[in-house]
Short mmCIF file of C-alpha atoms and ligand atoms in Angstrom, two decimals:
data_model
loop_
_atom_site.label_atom_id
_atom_site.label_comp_id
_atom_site.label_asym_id
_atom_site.label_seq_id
_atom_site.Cartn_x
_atom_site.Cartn_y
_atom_site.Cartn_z
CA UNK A 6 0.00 0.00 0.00
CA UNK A 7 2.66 2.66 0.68
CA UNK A 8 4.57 2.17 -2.75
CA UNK A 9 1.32 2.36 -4.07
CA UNK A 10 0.54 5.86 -2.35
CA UNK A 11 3.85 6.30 -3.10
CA UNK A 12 3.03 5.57 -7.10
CA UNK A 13 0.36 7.79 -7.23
CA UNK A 14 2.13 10.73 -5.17
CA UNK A 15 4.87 10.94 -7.76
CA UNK A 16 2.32 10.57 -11.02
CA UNK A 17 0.67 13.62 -9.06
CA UNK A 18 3.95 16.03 -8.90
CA UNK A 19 5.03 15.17 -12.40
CA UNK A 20 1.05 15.84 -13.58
CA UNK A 21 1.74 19.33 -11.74
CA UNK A 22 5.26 19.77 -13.52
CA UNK A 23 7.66 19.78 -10.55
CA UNK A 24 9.41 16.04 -9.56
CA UNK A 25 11.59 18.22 -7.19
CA UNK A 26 14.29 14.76 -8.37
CA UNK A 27 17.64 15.16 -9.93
CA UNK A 28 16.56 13.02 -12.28
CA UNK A 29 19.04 14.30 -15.17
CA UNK A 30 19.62 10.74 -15.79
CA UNK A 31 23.74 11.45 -16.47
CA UNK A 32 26.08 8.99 -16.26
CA UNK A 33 27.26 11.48 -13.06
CA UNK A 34 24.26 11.81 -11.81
CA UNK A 35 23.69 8.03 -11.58
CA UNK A 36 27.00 7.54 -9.72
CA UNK A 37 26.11 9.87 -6.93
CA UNK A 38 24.50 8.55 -3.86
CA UNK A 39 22.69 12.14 -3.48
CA UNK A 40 20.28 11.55 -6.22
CA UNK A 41 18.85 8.21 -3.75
CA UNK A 42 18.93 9.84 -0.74
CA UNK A 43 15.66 11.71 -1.20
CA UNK A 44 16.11 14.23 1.40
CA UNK A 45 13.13 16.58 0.72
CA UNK A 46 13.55 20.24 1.59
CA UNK A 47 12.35 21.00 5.15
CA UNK A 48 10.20 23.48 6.54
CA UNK A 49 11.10 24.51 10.16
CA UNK A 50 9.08 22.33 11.48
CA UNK A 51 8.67 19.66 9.79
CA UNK A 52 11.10 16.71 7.70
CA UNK A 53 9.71 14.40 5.07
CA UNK A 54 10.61 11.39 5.04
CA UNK A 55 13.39 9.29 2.94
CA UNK A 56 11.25 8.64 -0.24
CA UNK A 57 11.96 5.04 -1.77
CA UNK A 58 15.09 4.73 -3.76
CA UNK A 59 14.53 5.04 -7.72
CA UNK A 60 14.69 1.95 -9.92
CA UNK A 61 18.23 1.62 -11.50
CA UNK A 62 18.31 1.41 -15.01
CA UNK A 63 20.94 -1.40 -16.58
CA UNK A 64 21.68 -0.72 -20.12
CA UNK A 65 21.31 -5.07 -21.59
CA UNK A 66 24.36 -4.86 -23.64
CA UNK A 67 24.57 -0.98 -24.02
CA UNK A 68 21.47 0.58 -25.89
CA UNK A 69 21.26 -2.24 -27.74
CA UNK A 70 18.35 -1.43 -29.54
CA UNK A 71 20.03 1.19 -31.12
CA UNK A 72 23.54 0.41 -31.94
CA UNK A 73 25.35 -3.11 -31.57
CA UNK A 74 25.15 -5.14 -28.73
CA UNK A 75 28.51 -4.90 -26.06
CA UNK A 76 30.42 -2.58 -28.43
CA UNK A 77 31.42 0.98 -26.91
CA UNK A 78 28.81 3.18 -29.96
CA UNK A 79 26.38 1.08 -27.69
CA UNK A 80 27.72 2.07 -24.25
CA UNK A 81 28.31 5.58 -25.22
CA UNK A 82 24.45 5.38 -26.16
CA UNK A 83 23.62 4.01 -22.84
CA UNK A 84 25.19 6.32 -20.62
CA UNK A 85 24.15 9.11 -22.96
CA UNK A 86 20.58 7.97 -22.29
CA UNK A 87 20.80 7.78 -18.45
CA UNK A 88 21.61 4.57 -17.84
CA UNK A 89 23.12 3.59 -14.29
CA UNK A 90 24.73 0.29 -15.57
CA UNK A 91 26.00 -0.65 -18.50
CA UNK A 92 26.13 -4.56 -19.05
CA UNK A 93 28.71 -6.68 -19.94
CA UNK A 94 28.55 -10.84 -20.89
CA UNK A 95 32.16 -12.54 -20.94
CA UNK A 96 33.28 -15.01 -23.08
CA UNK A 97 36.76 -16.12 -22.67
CA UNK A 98 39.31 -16.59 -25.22
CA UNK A 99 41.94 -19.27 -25.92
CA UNK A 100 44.74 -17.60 -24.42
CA UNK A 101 42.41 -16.81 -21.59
CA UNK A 102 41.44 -13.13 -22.17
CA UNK A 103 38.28 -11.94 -21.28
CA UNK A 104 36.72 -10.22 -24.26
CA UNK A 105 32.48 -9.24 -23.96
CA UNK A 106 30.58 -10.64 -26.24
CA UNK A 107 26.94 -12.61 -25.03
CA UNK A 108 27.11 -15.51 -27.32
CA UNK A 109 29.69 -18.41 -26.87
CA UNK A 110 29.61 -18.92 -30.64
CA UNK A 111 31.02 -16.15 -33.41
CA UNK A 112 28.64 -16.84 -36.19
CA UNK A 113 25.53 -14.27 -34.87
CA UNK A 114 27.35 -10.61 -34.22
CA UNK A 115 30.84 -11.13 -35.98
CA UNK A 116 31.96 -10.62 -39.27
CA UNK A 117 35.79 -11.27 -41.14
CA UNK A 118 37.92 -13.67 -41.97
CA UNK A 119 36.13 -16.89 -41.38
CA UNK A 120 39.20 -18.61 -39.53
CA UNK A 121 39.56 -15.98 -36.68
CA UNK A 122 35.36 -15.05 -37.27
CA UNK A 123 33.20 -18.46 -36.90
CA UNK A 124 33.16 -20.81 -34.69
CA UNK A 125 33.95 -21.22 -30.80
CA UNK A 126 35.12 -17.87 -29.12
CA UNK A 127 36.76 -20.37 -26.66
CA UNK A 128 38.96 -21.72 -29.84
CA UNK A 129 40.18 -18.18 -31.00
CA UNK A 130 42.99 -15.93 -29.66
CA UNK A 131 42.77 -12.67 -28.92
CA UNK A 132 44.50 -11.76 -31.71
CA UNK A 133 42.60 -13.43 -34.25
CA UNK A 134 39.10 -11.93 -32.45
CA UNK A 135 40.60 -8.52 -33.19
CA UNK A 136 40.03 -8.80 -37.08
CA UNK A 137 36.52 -9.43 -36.72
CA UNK A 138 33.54 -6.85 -36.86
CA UNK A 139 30.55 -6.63 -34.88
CA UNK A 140 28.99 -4.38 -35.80
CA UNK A 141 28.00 -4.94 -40.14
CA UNK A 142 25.72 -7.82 -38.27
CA UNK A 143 23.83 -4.77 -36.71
CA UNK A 144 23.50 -2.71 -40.09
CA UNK A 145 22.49 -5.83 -42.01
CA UNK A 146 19.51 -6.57 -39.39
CA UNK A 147 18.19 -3.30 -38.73
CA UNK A 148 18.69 -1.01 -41.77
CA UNK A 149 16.36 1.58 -40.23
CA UNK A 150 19.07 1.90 -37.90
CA UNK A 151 22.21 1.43 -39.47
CA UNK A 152 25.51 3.76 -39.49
CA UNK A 153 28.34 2.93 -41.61
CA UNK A 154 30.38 3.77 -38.56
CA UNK A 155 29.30 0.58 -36.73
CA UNK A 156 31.37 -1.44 -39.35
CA UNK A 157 34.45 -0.46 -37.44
CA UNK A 158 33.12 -2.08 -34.00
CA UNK A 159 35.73 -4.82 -32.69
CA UNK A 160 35.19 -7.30 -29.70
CA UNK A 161 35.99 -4.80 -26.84
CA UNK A 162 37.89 -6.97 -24.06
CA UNK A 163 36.80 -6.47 -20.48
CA UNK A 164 39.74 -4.26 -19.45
CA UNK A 165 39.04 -2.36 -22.32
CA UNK A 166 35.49 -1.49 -21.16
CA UNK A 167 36.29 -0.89 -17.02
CA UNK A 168 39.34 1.25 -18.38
CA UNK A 169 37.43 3.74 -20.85
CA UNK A 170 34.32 4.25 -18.96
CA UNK A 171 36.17 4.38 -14.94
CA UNK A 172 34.86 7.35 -13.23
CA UNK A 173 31.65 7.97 -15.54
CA UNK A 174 29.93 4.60 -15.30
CA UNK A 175 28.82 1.50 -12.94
CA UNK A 176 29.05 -1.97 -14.41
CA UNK A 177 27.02 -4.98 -14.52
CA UNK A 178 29.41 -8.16 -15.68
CA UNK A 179 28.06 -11.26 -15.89
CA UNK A 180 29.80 -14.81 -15.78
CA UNK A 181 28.49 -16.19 -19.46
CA UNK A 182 28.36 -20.36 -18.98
CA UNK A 183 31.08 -20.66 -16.28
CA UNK A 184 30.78 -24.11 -15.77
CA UNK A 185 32.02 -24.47 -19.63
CA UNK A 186 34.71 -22.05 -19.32
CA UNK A 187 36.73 -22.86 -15.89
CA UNK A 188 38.90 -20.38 -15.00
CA UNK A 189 36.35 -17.10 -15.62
CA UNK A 190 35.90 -16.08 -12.00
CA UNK A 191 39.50 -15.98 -11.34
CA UNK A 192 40.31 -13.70 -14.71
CA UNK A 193 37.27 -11.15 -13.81
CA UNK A 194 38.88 -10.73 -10.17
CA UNK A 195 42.31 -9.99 -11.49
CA UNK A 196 41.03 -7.73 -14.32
CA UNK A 197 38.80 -6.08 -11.53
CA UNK A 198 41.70 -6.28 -9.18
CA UNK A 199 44.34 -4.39 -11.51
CA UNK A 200 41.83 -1.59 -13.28
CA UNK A 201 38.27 -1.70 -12.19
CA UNK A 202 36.16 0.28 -9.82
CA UNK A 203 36.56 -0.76 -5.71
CA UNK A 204 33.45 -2.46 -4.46
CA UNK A 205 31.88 -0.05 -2.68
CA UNK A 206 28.23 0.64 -1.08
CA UNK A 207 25.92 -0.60 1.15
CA UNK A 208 23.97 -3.72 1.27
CA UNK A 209 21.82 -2.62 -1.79
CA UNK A 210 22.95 -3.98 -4.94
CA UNK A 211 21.33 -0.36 -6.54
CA UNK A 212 23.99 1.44 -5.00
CA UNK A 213 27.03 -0.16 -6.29
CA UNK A 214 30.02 0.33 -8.62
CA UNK A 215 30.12 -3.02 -10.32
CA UNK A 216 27.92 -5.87 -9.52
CA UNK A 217 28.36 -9.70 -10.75
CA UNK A 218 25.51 -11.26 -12.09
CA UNK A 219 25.18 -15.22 -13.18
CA UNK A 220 22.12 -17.86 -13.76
CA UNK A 221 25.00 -20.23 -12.17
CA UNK A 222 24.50 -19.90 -8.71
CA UNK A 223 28.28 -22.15 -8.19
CA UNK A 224 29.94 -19.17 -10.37
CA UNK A 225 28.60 -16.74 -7.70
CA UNK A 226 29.42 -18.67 -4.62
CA UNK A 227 33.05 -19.00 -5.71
CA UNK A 228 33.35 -15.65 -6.03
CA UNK A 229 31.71 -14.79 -3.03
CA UNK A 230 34.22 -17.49 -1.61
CA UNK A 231 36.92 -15.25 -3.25
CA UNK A 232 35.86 -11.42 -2.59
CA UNK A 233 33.07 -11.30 -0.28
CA UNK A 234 32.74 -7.74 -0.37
CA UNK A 235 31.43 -7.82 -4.25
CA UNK A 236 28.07 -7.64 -4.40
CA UNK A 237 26.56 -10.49 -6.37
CA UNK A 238 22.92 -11.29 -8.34
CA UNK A 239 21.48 -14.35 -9.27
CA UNK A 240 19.85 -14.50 -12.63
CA UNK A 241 16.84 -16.79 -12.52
CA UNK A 242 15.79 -18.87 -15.37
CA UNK A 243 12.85 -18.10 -17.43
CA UNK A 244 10.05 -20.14 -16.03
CA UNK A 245 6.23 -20.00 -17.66
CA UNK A 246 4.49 -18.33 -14.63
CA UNK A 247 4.83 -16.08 -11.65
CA UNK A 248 8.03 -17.35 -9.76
CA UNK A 249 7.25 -19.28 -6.28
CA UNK A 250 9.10 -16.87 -3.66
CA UNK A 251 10.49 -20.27 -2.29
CA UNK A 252 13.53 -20.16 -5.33
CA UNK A 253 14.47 -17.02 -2.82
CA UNK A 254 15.42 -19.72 -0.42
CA UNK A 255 19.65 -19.11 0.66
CA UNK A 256 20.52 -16.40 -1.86
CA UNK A 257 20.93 -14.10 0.65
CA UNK A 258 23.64 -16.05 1.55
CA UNK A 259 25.90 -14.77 -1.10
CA UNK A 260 24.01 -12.82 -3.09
CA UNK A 261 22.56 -8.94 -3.01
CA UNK A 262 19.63 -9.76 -4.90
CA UNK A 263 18.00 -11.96 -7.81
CA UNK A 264 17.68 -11.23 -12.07
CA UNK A 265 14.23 -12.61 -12.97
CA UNK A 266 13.04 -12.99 -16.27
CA UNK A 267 10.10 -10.10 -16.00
CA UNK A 268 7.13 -12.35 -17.30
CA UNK A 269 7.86 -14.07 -13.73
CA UNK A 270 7.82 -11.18 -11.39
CA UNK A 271 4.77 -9.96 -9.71
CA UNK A 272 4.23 -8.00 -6.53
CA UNK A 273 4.68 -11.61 -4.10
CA UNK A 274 7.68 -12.65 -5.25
CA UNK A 275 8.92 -8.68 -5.22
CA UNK A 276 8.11 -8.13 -1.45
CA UNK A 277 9.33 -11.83 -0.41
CA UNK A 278 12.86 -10.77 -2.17
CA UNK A 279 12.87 -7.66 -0.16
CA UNK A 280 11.93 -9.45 3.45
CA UNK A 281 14.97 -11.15 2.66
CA UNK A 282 17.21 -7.95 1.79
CA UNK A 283 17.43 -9.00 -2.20
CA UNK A 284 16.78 -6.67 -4.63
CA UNK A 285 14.44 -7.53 -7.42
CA UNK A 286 16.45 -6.55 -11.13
CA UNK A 287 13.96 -8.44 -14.28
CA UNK A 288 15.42 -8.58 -17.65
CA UNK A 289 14.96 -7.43 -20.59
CA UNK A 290 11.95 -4.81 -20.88
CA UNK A 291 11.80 -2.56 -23.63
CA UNK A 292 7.89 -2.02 -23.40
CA UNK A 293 6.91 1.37 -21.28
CA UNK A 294 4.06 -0.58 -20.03
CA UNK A 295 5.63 -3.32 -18.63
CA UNK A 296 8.41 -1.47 -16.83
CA UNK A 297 5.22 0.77 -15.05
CA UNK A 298 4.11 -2.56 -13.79
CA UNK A 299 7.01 -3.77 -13.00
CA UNK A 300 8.31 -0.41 -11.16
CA UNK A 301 4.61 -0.29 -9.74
CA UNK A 302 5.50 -4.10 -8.10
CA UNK A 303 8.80 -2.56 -6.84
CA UNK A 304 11.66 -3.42 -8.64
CA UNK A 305 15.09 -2.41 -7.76
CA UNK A 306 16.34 -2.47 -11.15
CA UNK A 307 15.59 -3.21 -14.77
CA UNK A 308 17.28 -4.75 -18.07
CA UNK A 309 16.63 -2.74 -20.83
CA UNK A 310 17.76 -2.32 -24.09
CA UNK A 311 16.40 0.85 -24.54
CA UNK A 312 17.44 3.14 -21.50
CA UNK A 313 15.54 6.13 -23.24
CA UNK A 314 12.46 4.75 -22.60
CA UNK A 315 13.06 3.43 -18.80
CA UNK A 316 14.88 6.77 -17.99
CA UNK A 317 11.37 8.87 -17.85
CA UNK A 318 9.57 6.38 -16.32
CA UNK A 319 11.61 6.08 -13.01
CA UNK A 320 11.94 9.70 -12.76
CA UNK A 321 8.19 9.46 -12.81
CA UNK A 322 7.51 6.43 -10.56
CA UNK A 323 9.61 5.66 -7.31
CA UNK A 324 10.28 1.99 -6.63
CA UNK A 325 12.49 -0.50 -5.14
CA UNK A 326 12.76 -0.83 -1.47
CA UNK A 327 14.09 1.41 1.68
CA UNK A 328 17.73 1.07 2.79
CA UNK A 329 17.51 -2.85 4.36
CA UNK A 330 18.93 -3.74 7.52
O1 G3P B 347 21.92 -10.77 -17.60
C1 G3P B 347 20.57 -10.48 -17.69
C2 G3P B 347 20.14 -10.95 -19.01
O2 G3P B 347 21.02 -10.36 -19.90
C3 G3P B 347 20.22 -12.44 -19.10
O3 G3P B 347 20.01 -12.86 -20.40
O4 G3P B 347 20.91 -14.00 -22.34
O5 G3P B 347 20.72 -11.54 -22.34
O6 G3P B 347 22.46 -12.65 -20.98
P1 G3P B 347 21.08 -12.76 -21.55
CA1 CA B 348 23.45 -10.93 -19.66
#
């Protein structure tokens, strides 16, 4: 009842023109805390209260509606559209490097020589993944969208990505099929170790600098084995119905919160994450009216693919959950 009051409070001040939010949606703005804190202005007698924390937006491979999927045109996009995370999948290469690229398999998003271009990721170098292009795949599926520019998009490896956005973005890595690529954990804590952001925060996954996200809840207890401070989500796997709150059941003990599929999250399984401290993060949502619902049910967080669509929305509807104990 209160995030609904809460709901229909905030569709009221944006109806009247005044949000009285820094809601600019920057890249900056997103990595202050100030923006959460929700200190209202006080008379001198009286001091609202904290209002709920804003739904963070997570860029699902950059904008990657608009302009190729884990490239940096895509995470330029993102941050340019307010997202607070930009996402990265890993894949990891022959000699070990960890490059970001979702699929395990070249054929989909690269294009070049077939030798270095096709095929396993796992079976390439580095240096052969460097000749390939990902981002003619792009052009060739969307015209409507293409950019001849996008032909010069290579396979950006992790370091790459934590070293030209540090400062002006939060990250969102995921360990792609760990189980199938032993070894991944280690390589993301040294590459986090040598150039990426400190874990930093408080016990809400919303409010951090980098956050590791897997559907392989062994990838995530190793790491929490490994760096405890590094706050971890759970991706759940697409089921055909509302999830049963049960699956909730010992995440908290290594995890910050879960990554439903959003067909599976309704209000229940929203409040039972947050009686257990979890934020509630659904991928991927791209349609305005089912991020309203879900930011209605309370969400924490939500995939997107199009961060200029979510951006308005939260600055219009509060949700997630107050600072948990
Ligand atoms: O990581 C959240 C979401 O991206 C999971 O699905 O297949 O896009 O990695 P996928
Ligand atoms: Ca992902």
């Amino acid at each position: 009842m209160r995030r609904l009051t809460a709901v229909v409070m905030a569709l009221t001040v944006v109806a009247l023109g005044c949000s009285g939010e820094d809601d600019s949606g920057s890249a900056g703005g997103a990595l202050s805390s100030s923006r959460r804190d929700g200190t209202a202005s006080t008379s001198s007698t009286t001091v609202a209260p904290p209002a709920p924390r804003s739904t963070v937006v997570i860029a699902h491979r950059g904008a990657s509606a608009y302009a190729p999927e884990h490239t940096f045109a895509s995470y330029d996009l993102a941050l340019e559209q307010g997202a607070d995370y930009i996402e990265q999948d890993l894949q990891m290469t022959a000699d070990g490097q960890l490059v970001v690229l979702h699929d395990p398999i070249l054929d989909r998003t690269a294009r070049g020589p077939a030798d270095a271009c096709t095929g396993p990721v796992a079976s390439k170098t580095l240096a052969q993944l460097s000749a390939c292009d990902v981002g003619s795949w792009f052009n060739e599926a969307h015209p409507d969208r293409a950019d001849p520019a996008f032909a010069q998009l290579r396979i950006p490896t992790l370091r790459e990505v934590l070293e030209r956005y540090a400062g002006r973005a939060r990250f969102y890595i995921e360990t792609k099929s760990p189980e199938a690529q032993p070894g991944m954990e280690q390589a993301l804590l040294d590459v986090l170790d040598e150039v990426g952001p400190p874990a930093d925060g408080t016990s809400a996954a919303g409010e951090r600098s980098v956050i590791i996200q897997s559907f392989s809840a062994e990838s995530l207890r190793l790491v929490h084995s490994l760096r405890p401070e590094l706050p971890l989500v759970l991706l759940l796997v697409t089921s055909g119905e509302p999830l049963d709150p049960a699956i909730l059941d010992g995440v908290g003990d290594y995890a910050v919160g879960v990554g439903p599929s959003s067909g599976n999250v309704d209000e229940a399984l929203v409040d039972a994450a947050h009686s257990q401290c979890l934020d509630v993060h659904p991928y991927t949502v791209d349609d305005p009216a089912e991020m309203t619902r879900l930011i209605a049910a309370g969400v924490d967080g939500l995939f997107t693919n199009a961060p200029d669509v979510l951006r308005p929305l939260v600055a219009a509807l509060p949700g997630g959950r107050d600072a948990c104990g």
